[in-house]
Amino acid sequence: MNDLTELSLQRAIHGLRQGDFSCRELVEAHLDRIQRLDIDLNAYLFIDGEGALKRAEIADRQLAEWRKSRQSEPPPLLGIPIAVKDILCVKGMPCTCGSKILEGFVPPYDATTVEKLLNAGVIILGKTNTDEFAMGSSTENSAYGVTRNPWNRERVPGGSSGGSAAAVAARLALAALGTDTGGSVRQPASFCGVSGIKPTYGRVSRYGLVAYGSSLDVVGAFGRDVQDVAIIFEQIAGADRRDATTVDLPVPPIQLGQNTDLDSLRIGVPKEYFIPGMQPEVEQAIRQAILHLQELGAVVEEISLPHTEYALPVYYLIAPAEASANLARYDGIRYGQRISAETMWDIFYRTRGKKFGAEVKRRIMLGTYALSAGYYDAYYGKAQKVRTLIKQDFERAFQRVDVIAAPVAPTTAFPFGEHTDDPLAMYLEDVFTLPANLAGVPALAFPVGFDREGLPIGLQLMGNYFQEELLFRIAHAYQLTTDWHLRSPMST
Ligand code: GLN
């Protein structure tokens, strides 16, 4: 094998067990590539080369012993190098959340998702760039510089998990963790031509995920294809007593075979997801992909999710409201940075005033306003009611269809700066991803084409609660019969 960074997860696992290459070689190949390409891409905020190589040696020893004895199976992901969004705690690695306020903060514990993956044997190469506190759709809100899209360096990678998506697309990690509060896994996956899952709310523990909008936040995964995403998902899913919102349901092993027959599965296409102003090539690619699913045996029908248009205002009230409460803890006393002053209040004012970025401040103000006495019922209370209507749209739809197919975003990756002066234009990038978060349903994004400029286009499949496996099966059938997911953005 000449380029170890081109392997799928399954191939890498197999190759390591066979002894076709060592874990050290696999990790070195990724570190070399990071060194060559990441100066430009800026997908990583922190790289733990030394730690990764140490772990690789241990993994190699474990693998060699297993090869000799063939006794108990090694951990399922032993020796697999991955990246983690810098909003999840990894013990001993800095966690900035893309913010100056957390500069220097090193968590003393692992997020549950991280702990589960480490127990499964992964090697964490480093932490990836994000919009500050995951607030954004382009990674331009990071306090540590933008991440570039590997398909076109003048374009954003999407956000907020832009670093993770770019790292997987550019082969700087075999897979990565991200988080999705309003689209932050699916939209960057779509912009970078990789696959990504936003699991059902409550399916994956949020313990150790730095909170943004707690009723919406969920940890998800990126991979080259949906099979790789499913492998990671299977490891991170499940109840956790440290997150009371997780649901104690079994996580069925996800077995994606070679079957491409969609066998009369009912796919709904919501008419509200095709809007004037969306890029025509996106609509074409989505319609083409849906046709393909029909050719594989699915039965496609148009459906309606009538409250879709309210998702944007509802989300941009609820998410900032929750954020304003969650971000109150960054006071210059307990974590990260402090600007000293005479009084406690001045420490708060100065630290928060200087160390939070503009978008974070905007959200804190919006959220505080929406929650304030006198406005609570009109804004936050009303938004919660409409959220219920959006949820009911999905419940009604899933009585008729098994899954819903729709675009991930109205456009492909946009140029840097295009929306930075106009927050509303940036928020509009999220119109198609917000509803799944508000309803809490799972959604999977994967590439289904490219626009004229060679930028990837993503489809999302939304499913009923806890039906991730069905989404993986459909997308896998699609990927077995198409090759969009095999394209790579860089030849070097
Ligand atoms: N773009 C949305 C926001 O800015 C979603 C971000 C996310 O999912 N973390 O809030």
XYZ file of C-alpha atoms and ligand atoms in Angstrom:
502
model
C 0.000 0.000 0.000
C 1.690 3.214 -1.003
C -0.530 5.839 0.571
C -1.814 4.887 3.971
C -3.829 8.091 4.284
C -6.142 6.945 1.475
C -7.418 3.910 3.374
C -10.977 3.497 4.528
C -11.419 2.703 8.216
C -12.313 -0.885 7.490
C -9.270 -1.368 5.276
C -7.019 0.289 7.830
C -8.321 -1.974 10.607
C -7.812 -5.030 8.412
C -4.356 -3.946 7.245
C -3.156 -3.343 10.789
C -4.343 -6.773 11.926
C -2.780 -8.506 8.965
C 0.470 -6.707 9.610
C 0.463 -5.202 6.082
C 1.760 -2.034 7.712
C 2.401 -0.933 11.251
C 0.396 1.504 13.294
C 3.507 3.634 13.521
C 3.608 3.852 9.724
C -0.083 4.703 9.596
C 0.270 7.477 12.168
C 3.479 8.798 10.588
C 1.815 8.973 7.178
C -0.890 11.182 8.675
C 1.503 13.352 10.662
C 3.656 13.892 7.546
C 0.651 14.939 5.586
C -0.535 17.265 8.344
C 2.900 18.849 8.403
C 2.840 19.404 4.649
C -0.728 20.582 4.182
C -2.078 21.995 7.397
C -0.012 25.176 7.361
C -2.317 26.179 4.577
C -5.563 24.429 5.546
C -5.487 25.142 9.299
C -7.790 22.215 10.063
C -5.976 21.494 13.351
C -5.637 23.821 16.326
C -3.507 21.342 18.244
C -1.455 18.374 17.050
C -0.188 15.746 19.448
C 2.467 14.115 17.262
C 4.539 12.768 20.101
C 1.594 11.330 22.001
C 0.205 9.749 18.845
C 3.514 8.038 18.052
C 3.804 6.719 21.604
C 0.344 5.240 21.413
C 1.150 3.797 18.005
C 4.054 1.876 19.470
C 1.846 0.445 22.174
C -0.769 -0.503 19.577
C 1.885 -2.187 17.434
C 2.988 -4.280 20.400
C -0.604 -5.257 21.176
C -1.175 -6.198 17.544
C 2.015 -8.254 17.346
C 1.048 -10.178 20.480
C -2.413 -10.807 19.151
C -1.032 -12.039 15.835
C 1.101 -14.557 17.720
C -1.499 -15.831 20.155
C -4.752 -15.193 18.214
C -6.489 -15.125 21.537
C -9.017 -12.491 22.573
C -9.760 -10.002 19.773
C -7.978 -6.629 19.998
C -10.149 -3.536 20.579
C -12.183 -2.807 17.420
C -10.440 0.441 16.412
C -6.972 -0.359 17.699
C -4.414 1.964 16.116
C -6.844 4.092 14.070
C -5.800 7.782 13.894
C -8.674 10.229 14.240
C -9.237 13.928 14.957
C -11.518 15.521 17.564
C -13.310 18.861 17.300
C -11.852 21.325 19.768
C -15.088 21.586 21.703
C -14.877 18.085 23.157
C -12.685 17.467 26.172
C -9.667 15.250 25.666
C -7.707 14.807 28.876
C -4.356 16.553 28.720
C -4.971 18.331 25.386
C -5.882 22.027 25.234
C -9.559 22.759 24.638
C -10.163 26.242 23.271
C -13.588 25.901 21.606
C -12.127 28.291 19.030
C -12.248 31.037 21.671
C -9.640 33.256 23.260
C -11.488 32.998 26.548
C -10.478 29.349 26.886
C -6.881 29.780 25.760
C -4.719 27.668 28.036
C -7.562 25.516 29.384
C -6.568 21.850 29.540
C -9.423 19.606 30.648
C -8.569 17.029 33.298
C -11.018 14.476 31.888
C -12.249 12.918 28.647
C -15.660 13.458 27.092
C -17.633 10.202 27.142
C -17.428 9.940 23.347
C -13.659 10.413 23.512
C -13.309 7.905 26.337
C -15.342 5.348 24.405
C -13.210 5.790 21.298
C -9.988 5.587 23.305
C -11.245 2.367 24.881
C -11.940 1.118 21.356
C -8.252 1.751 20.587
C -8.161 4.978 18.539
C -5.210 7.334 18.445
C -6.118 11.014 18.697
C -3.924 13.058 16.360
C -5.184 16.396 17.626
C -7.995 18.906 18.009
C -9.699 20.557 15.060
C -10.776 24.113 14.344
C -14.300 25.337 15.024
C -16.347 28.491 15.016
C -16.115 30.004 18.492
C -18.235 27.836 20.817
C -19.636 26.187 17.654
C -21.515 29.327 16.689
C -21.276 29.689 12.956
C -21.589 28.033 9.582
C -18.184 28.668 8.048
C -15.442 28.331 10.723
C -14.732 32.013 10.083
C -15.751 32.746 13.689
C -12.756 30.886 15.103
C -10.391 33.094 17.088
C -7.503 31.069 15.628
C -7.888 31.761 11.927
C -10.085 30.259 9.236
C -9.889 26.701 7.950
C -9.650 26.416 4.178
C -11.791 24.096 2.096
C -9.536 21.375 0.623
C -11.506 21.513 -2.660
C -10.863 25.220 -3.110
C -8.684 27.234 -0.745
C -10.678 30.408 -1.353
C -13.829 28.816 0.036
C -15.048 28.093 3.537
C -15.165 24.474 4.716
C -18.553 25.047 6.349
C -19.038 25.094 10.057
C -18.928 24.963 12.845
C -17.046 21.640 12.658
C -15.101 22.897 9.610
C -11.747 21.655 10.917
C -12.954 18.076 11.317
C -14.622 18.011 7.888
C -11.562 19.507 6.173
C -9.231 17.105 8.013
C -11.161 14.065 6.807
C -11.520 15.426 3.258
C -7.803 16.272 3.001
C -6.790 12.893 4.457
C -5.333 14.414 7.610
C -7.256 11.851 9.717
C -9.151 8.673 8.897
C -12.257 9.948 10.682
C -13.225 12.737 13.073
C -15.667 13.751 15.760
C -17.791 16.856 15.377
C -20.872 18.322 17.008
C -24.179 19.363 15.498
C -26.458 21.892 17.202
C -28.013 23.278 14.040
C -26.117 21.590 11.215
C -22.482 21.704 12.235
C -21.697 18.160 11.162
C -23.909 17.916 8.081
C -23.172 21.270 6.466
C -19.341 21.043 6.647
C -19.555 17.392 5.541
C -21.523 18.573 2.535
C -19.154 21.492 1.776
C -16.091 19.226 2.038
C -17.470 16.189 0.171
C -17.377 13.746 3.100
C -20.075 11.898 5.036
C -21.345 12.859 8.477
C -24.009 11.835 10.983
C -26.051 13.912 13.381
C -27.444 11.224 15.670
C -30.832 11.329 17.413
C -30.774 13.727 20.369
C -30.112 11.530 23.392
C -28.411 8.760 21.422
C -24.886 9.949 22.206
C -23.598 11.365 25.472
C -22.899 15.085 25.718
C -20.721 14.680 28.798
C -17.475 16.519 28.130
C -18.934 18.412 25.182
C -18.692 22.112 25.950
C -22.336 23.197 25.980
C -23.773 25.562 23.390
C -27.522 24.866 23.053
C -28.053 21.982 25.435
C -31.446 20.899 24.086
C -30.010 20.747 20.568
C -26.332 19.736 20.917
C -25.295 16.272 19.785
C -21.924 14.677 19.065
C -21.551 13.253 15.562
C -18.904 11.786 13.302
C -17.242 12.371 9.933
C -15.792 9.760 7.593
C -14.799 9.252 3.958
C -17.963 7.234 3.421
C -21.016 6.274 5.436
C -19.565 2.916 6.377
C -16.695 4.680 8.158
C -19.160 7.025 9.845
C -21.237 4.042 10.991
C -18.171 2.399 12.525
C -17.491 5.475 14.672
C -21.171 6.006 15.465
C -21.500 2.475 16.764
C -18.682 3.110 19.223
C -19.889 6.451 20.566
C -23.633 5.726 20.834
C -25.382 4.526 23.981
C -26.680 5.621 27.354
C -24.382 7.375 29.816
C -25.226 7.973 33.448
C -23.254 11.231 33.240
C -25.744 12.655 30.728
C -29.319 12.272 31.927
C -30.713 13.065 28.483
C -29.225 9.928 26.958
C -31.709 7.188 26.255
C -31.174 3.646 27.371
C -31.879 1.796 24.154
C -29.688 -0.909 22.688
C -27.417 0.203 19.855
C -27.812 -2.519 17.263
C -24.585 -3.518 15.524
C -24.658 -1.815 12.161
C -24.153 -4.361 9.469
C -23.867 -2.842 6.036
C -23.629 -5.649 3.540
C -23.544 -5.601 -0.232
C -27.290 -5.408 -0.711
C -28.350 -2.420 -2.810
C -32.046 -3.243 -3.069
C -34.045 -0.550 -1.284
C -37.079 -2.805 -1.477
C -40.017 -0.405 -1.599
C -38.711 1.756 1.191
C -40.730 4.978 1.300
C -38.757 8.180 0.856
C -40.468 11.533 1.391
C -39.225 14.656 -0.341
C -40.426 17.771 1.488
C -41.509 20.495 -0.902
C -40.456 23.196 1.569
C -36.797 22.218 1.065
C -36.679 23.473 -2.511
C -36.762 27.217 -2.244
C -36.305 30.105 -4.628
C -32.778 31.398 -4.440
C -31.173 28.037 -3.917
C -28.297 27.221 -6.235
C -29.832 25.431 -9.264
C -26.983 22.899 -9.430
C -27.697 21.888 -5.844
C -31.340 21.235 -6.631
C -30.389 19.268 -9.753
C -27.908 17.064 -7.914
C -30.389 16.392 -5.106
C -33.181 15.472 -7.531
C -30.771 13.232 -9.437
C -29.717 11.466 -6.242
C -33.342 10.909 -5.246
C -33.977 9.433 -8.691
C -31.057 7.110 -8.109
C -32.562 5.938 -4.824
C -35.785 5.309 -6.733
C -33.873 3.206 -9.251
C -32.554 1.183 -6.320
C -36.149 0.297 -5.432
C -37.320 3.088 -3.146
C -40.774 4.577 -3.524
C -40.516 8.350 -3.602
C -43.317 10.761 -2.814
C -43.581 14.474 -2.184
C -44.440 15.398 1.383
C -44.957 18.588 3.339
C -43.303 19.760 6.546
C -45.448 22.885 6.791
C -43.659 24.633 9.654
C -40.209 24.480 8.064
C -40.057 28.232 7.462
C -40.242 28.858 11.217
C -37.239 26.686 11.999
C -34.808 29.532 11.456
C -36.383 32.134 13.784
C -37.181 29.437 16.356
C -33.631 28.092 16.346
C -32.080 31.551 16.506
C -34.114 32.259 19.648
C -33.694 28.939 21.435
C -30.015 28.337 20.658
C -28.840 31.826 21.755
C -31.119 31.655 24.821
C -29.497 28.416 25.928
C -26.069 29.742 24.953
C -26.510 32.873 27.055
C -27.048 30.675 30.099
C -24.337 28.140 29.228
C -21.689 30.759 28.536
C -22.248 32.561 31.842
C -19.606 30.286 33.372
C -16.761 31.981 31.451
C -16.143 34.684 33.946
C -12.379 34.941 34.073
C -12.338 33.124 37.395
C -12.904 29.466 36.734
C -11.492 28.606 33.321
C -8.941 29.814 30.836
C -8.143 33.486 30.541
C -8.517 36.288 33.040
C -8.028 40.010 32.699
C -7.266 41.309 36.160
C -9.094 44.273 37.640
C -9.905 45.851 40.978
C -13.313 44.349 41.522
C -14.894 41.016 40.732
C -17.397 42.679 38.404
C -14.633 44.397 36.513
C -12.868 41.071 36.063
C -16.074 39.683 34.541
C -16.693 42.688 32.301
C -13.168 42.989 31.035
C -12.525 39.295 30.511
C -15.800 38.677 28.716
C -15.591 41.956 26.822
C -12.113 41.293 25.485
C -12.018 37.531 25.091
C -15.360 36.673 23.493
C -15.656 37.262 19.747
C -18.347 39.352 18.055
C -20.690 36.513 17.117
C -20.617 35.020 20.601
C -21.441 38.397 22.115
C -24.270 38.849 19.624
C -25.754 35.492 20.638
C -25.390 36.183 24.355
C -27.219 39.488 23.904
C -29.937 37.966 21.732
C -30.400 35.098 24.164
C -30.411 37.258 27.265
C -32.992 39.520 25.667
C -35.202 36.588 24.644
C -35.105 35.253 28.195
C -35.599 38.525 30.016
C -38.672 39.206 32.106
C -41.344 40.811 29.977
C -40.066 39.258 26.750
C -39.806 35.635 27.820
C -43.328 34.624 26.761
C -43.246 36.564 23.521
C -39.926 35.148 22.347
C -38.601 32.113 24.176
C -42.017 30.738 25.185
C -43.435 31.225 21.703
C -40.370 29.643 20.106
C -40.801 26.547 22.273
C -44.401 26.203 21.121
C -43.466 26.474 17.482
C -40.683 23.979 18.102
C -43.384 21.508 19.092
C -45.185 22.156 15.798
C -41.970 21.455 13.889
C -41.523 18.221 15.808
C -45.104 17.250 15.001
C -44.452 17.864 11.296
C -41.833 15.124 11.456
C -44.001 12.767 13.507
C -46.780 13.109 10.966
C -44.396 12.631 8.038
C -42.937 9.451 9.529
C -46.388 7.908 9.599
C -46.322 8.031 5.810
C -42.672 7.605 4.869
C -39.647 5.778 6.284
C -37.096 8.518 5.661
C -36.946 12.064 4.336
C -34.480 13.159 1.660
C -33.479 16.798 1.239
C -30.546 19.068 0.454
C -28.105 19.823 3.284
C -27.611 23.462 2.323
C -29.008 25.795 -0.332
C -25.537 26.459 -1.791
C -22.119 24.868 -2.110
C -19.144 26.216 -0.140
C -19.140 30.019 -0.339
C -16.113 32.347 -0.544
C -14.515 33.730 2.626
C -16.136 36.938 3.750
C -19.314 36.462 1.730
C -21.583 36.446 4.792
C -19.359 37.879 7.506
C -20.966 41.330 7.421
C -24.494 40.002 7.386
C -25.357 37.610 10.215
C -28.794 36.891 8.776
C -27.326 35.756 5.457
C -25.050 33.414 7.409
C -28.001 32.076 9.428
C -29.858 31.406 6.169
C -27.205 28.833 5.256
C -28.751 26.673 8.000
C -32.362 26.592 6.778
C -32.306 22.901 5.858
C -30.317 21.578 8.796
C -32.035 23.325 11.742
C -35.352 21.410 11.665
C -33.750 18.026 12.463
C -32.093 19.527 15.564
C -35.295 21.179 16.737
C -37.173 17.887 16.331
C -34.260 15.804 17.644
C -34.353 13.326 14.746
C -31.205 11.759 13.244
C -29.827 12.963 9.908
C -27.020 11.746 7.678
C -25.214 13.831 5.043
C -23.228 12.413 2.123
C -21.928 13.649 -1.227
C -24.131 13.291 -4.307
C -22.420 15.487 -6.889
C -20.389 18.593 -7.652
C -21.198 22.018 -9.013
C -19.589 23.607 -12.063
C -16.728 24.896 -9.953
C -15.950 21.439 -8.656
C -17.425 22.002 -5.177
C -19.215 19.093 -3.509
C -22.973 18.903 -2.971
C -24.518 16.923 -0.088
C -27.819 15.151 0.410
C -29.298 14.612 3.850
C -31.471 11.731 4.883
C -33.526 12.398 7.998
C -35.008 9.489 9.885
C -37.375 8.738 12.702
C -35.992 8.706 16.257
C -33.179 6.172 16.777
C -33.310 4.997 13.157
C -29.692 5.797 12.356
C -29.119 2.329 11.024
C -31.753 2.751 8.335
C -30.107 5.999 7.200
C -26.735 4.264 7.003
C -28.215 1.376 5.003
C -29.808 3.615 2.390
C -26.740 5.827 2.008
C -24.526 2.763 1.821
C -26.637 1.323 -1.003
C -26.219 4.673 -2.765
C -22.455 4.664 -2.254
C -22.114 1.067 -3.441
C -23.609 2.158 -6.756
C -22.017 5.604 -7.190
C -18.531 7.033 -6.800
C -18.923 10.625 -5.565
C -17.589 9.652 -2.151
C -14.424 8.223 -3.707
C -13.261 11.523 -5.152
C -10.417 13.143 -3.368
C -9.785 16.885 -3.304
C -5.999 16.774 -3.461
C -3.511 14.718 -5.346
C -0.544 15.547 -3.121
N -24.740 27.451 12.194
C -25.529 27.175 13.340
C -25.211 28.172 14.428
O -24.449 29.028 14.177
C -25.296 25.765 13.818
C -24.014 25.578 14.515
C -23.862 24.227 15.125
O -24.525 23.257 14.722
N -23.004 24.132 16.134
O -25.721 28.127 15.493
